[in-house]
mmCIF file of C-alpha atoms in Angstrom:
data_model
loop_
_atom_site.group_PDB
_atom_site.id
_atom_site.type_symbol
_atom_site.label_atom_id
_atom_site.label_comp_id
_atom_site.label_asym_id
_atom_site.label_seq_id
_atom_site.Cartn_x
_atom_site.Cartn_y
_atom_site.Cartn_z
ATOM 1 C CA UNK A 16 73.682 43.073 127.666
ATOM 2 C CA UNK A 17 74.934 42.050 131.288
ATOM 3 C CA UNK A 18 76.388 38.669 131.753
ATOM 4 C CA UNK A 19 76.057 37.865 135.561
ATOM 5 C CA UNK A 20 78.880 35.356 137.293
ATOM 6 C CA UNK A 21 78.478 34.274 140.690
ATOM 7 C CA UNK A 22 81.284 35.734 143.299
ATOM 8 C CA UNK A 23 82.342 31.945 143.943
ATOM 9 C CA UNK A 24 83.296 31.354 140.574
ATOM 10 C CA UNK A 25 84.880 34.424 140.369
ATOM 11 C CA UNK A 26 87.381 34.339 143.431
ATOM 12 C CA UNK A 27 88.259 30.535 142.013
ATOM 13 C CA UNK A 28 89.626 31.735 138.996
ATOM 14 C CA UNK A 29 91.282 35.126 140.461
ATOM 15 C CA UNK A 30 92.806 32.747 143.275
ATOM 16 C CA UNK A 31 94.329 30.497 140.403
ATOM 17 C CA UNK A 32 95.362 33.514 138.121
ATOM 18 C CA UNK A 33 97.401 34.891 141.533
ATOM 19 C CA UNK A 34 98.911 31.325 142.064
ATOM 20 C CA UNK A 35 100.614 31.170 138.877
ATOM 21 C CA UNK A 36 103.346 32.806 137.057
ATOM 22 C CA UNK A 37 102.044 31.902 133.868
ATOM 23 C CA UNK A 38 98.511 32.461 132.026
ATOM 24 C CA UNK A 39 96.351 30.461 133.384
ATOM 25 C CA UNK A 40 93.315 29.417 131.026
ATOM 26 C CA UNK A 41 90.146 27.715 131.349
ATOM 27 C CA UNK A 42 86.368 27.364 129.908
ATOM 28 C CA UNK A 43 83.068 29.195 130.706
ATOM 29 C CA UNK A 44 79.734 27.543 130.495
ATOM 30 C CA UNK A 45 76.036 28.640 130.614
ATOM 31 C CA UNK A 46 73.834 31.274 128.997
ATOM 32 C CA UNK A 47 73.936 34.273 126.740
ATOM 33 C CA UNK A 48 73.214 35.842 130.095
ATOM 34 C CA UNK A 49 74.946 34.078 132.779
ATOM 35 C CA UNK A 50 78.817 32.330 133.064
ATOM 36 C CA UNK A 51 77.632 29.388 135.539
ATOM 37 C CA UNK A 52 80.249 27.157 135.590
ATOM 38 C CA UNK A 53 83.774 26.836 134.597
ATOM 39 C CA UNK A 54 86.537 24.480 134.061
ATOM 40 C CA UNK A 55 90.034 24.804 134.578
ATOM 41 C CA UNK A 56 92.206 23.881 131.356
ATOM 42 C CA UNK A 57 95.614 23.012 131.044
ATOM 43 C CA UNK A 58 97.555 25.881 129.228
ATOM 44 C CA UNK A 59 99.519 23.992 126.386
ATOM 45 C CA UNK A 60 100.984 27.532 124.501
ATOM 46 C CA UNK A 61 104.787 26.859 123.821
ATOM 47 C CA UNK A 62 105.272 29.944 126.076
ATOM 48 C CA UNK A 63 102.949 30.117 129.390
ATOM 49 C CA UNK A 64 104.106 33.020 130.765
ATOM 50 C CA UNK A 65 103.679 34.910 127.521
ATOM 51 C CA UNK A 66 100.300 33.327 125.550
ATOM 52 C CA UNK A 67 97.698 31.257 126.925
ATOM 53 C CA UNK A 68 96.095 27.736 124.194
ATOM 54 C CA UNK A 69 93.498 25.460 125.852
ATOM 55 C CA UNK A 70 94.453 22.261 125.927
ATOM 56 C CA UNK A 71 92.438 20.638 122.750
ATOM 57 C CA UNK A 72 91.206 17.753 124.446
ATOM 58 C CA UNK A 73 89.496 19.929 127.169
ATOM 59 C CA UNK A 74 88.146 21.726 124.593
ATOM 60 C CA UNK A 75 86.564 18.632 122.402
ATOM 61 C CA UNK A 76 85.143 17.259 125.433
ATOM 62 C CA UNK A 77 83.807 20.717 125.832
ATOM 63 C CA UNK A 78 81.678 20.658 122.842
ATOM 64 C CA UNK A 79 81.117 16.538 123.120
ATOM 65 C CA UNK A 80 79.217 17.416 126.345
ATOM 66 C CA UNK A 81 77.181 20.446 125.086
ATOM 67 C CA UNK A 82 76.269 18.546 121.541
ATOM 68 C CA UNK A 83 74.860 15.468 124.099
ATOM 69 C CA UNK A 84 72.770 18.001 126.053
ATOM 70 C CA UNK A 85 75.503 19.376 128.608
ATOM 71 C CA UNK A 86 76.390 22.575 129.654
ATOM 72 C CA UNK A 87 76.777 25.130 127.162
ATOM 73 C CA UNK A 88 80.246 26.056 126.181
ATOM 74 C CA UNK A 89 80.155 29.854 125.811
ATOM 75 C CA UNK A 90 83.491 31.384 125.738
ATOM 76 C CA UNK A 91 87.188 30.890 127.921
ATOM 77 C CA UNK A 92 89.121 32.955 130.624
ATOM 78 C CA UNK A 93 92.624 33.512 131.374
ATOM 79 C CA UNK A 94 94.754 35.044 133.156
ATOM 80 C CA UNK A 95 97.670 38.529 132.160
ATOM 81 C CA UNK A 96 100.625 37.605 134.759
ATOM 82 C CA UNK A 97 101.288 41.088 135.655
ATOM 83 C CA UNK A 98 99.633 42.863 133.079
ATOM 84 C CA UNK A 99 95.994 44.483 132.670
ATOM 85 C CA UNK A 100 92.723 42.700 132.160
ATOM 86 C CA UNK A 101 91.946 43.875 128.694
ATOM 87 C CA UNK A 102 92.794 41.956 125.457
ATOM 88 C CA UNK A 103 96.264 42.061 123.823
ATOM 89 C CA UNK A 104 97.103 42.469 120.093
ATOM 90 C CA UNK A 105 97.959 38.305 120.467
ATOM 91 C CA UNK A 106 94.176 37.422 121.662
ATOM 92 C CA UNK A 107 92.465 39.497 118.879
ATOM 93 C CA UNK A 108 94.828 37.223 116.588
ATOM 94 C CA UNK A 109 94.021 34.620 118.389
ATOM 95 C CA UNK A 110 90.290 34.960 118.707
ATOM 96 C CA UNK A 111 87.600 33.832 116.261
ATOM 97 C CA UNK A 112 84.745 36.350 115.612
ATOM 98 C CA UNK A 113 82.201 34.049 116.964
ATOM 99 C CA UNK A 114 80.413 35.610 120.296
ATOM 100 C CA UNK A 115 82.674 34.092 122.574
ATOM 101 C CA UNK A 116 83.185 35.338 125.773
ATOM 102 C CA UNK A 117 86.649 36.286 127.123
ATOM 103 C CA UNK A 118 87.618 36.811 130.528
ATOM 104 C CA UNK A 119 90.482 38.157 131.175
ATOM 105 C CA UNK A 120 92.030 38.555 135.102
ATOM 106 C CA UNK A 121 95.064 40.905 135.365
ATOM 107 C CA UNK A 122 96.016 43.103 138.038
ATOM 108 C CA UNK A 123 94.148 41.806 140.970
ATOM 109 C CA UNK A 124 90.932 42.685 138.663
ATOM 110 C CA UNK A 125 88.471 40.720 135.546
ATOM 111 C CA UNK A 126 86.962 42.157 133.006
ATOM 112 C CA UNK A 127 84.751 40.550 130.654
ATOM 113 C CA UNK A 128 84.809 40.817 126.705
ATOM 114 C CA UNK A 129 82.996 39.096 123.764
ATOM 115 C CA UNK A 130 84.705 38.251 120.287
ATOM 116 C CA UNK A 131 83.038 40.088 117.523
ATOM 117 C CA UNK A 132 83.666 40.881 114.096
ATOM 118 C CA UNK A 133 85.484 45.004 113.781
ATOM 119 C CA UNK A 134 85.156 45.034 117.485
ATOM 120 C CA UNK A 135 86.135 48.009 119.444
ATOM 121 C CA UNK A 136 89.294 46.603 120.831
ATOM 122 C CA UNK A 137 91.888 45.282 117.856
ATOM 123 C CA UNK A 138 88.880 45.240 115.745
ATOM 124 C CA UNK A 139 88.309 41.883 117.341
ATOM 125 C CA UNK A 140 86.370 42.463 121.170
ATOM 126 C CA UNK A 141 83.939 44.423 122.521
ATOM 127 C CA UNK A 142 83.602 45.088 126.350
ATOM 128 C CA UNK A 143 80.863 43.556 128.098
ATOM 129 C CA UNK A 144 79.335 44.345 131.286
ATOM 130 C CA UNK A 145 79.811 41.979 133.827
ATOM 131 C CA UNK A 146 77.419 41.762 137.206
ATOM 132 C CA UNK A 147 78.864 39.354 140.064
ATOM 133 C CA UNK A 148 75.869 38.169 142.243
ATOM 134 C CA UNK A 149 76.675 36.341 145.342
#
């Protein structure tokens, strides 16, 4: 299935991800079809520059809002200082098998993933295709 993201949202978190040395994180919201909002999290890993960890209270709030009829949380994004836009060995150990979407900016590029159970990629993601409208 394609998941479409507008081109606004997009640039916003590619313009962060190139403003920063370290991993940049944040939340996606919307449909099993469309990312149509997100919102920037604080990046609380002991190491930035090497792992990315939401900030927990971002992520509560998160799921506060949704259960009270707010945007649906759907998955997270961050950023590979330097590095490609495809999962590393740390996110599949990281990640939950629950549908989630990743997105993942590296390299000037995004790519966009979904947590899964024996996945493709570390047995943990599968690619997704990604349309940007906009």
């Amino acid at each position: 299935m394609d998941v479409r993201i507008s081109s606004d949202l997009l640039q916003r978190i590619m313009a962060d991800a190139a403003a920063w040395p370290d991993e940049i994180c944040g939340l996606l919201f919307g449909t099993p079809e469309a990312i149509e909002a997100t919102e920037p999290c604080r990046n609380v890993a002991a190491d930035p520059h090497l792992r990315f960890e939401i900030d927990p209270a971002a992520l509560i709030a998160a799921h506060r809002a949704a259960r009270a009829g707010g945007p649906q949380l759907i998955g997270c994004y961050h950023s590979h200082p330097g590095g490609n836009p495809t999962p590393s060995p740390r996110d599949a150990a990281d990640a939950a098998a629950n549908g989630w979407l990743w997105l993942i900016v590296g390299s000037g590029q995004a790519r966009l993933f979904r947590a899964v159970a024996c996945g493709a990629i570390h047995e943990r993601f599968d690619a997704v295709d990604c349309s940007v409208s906009g």
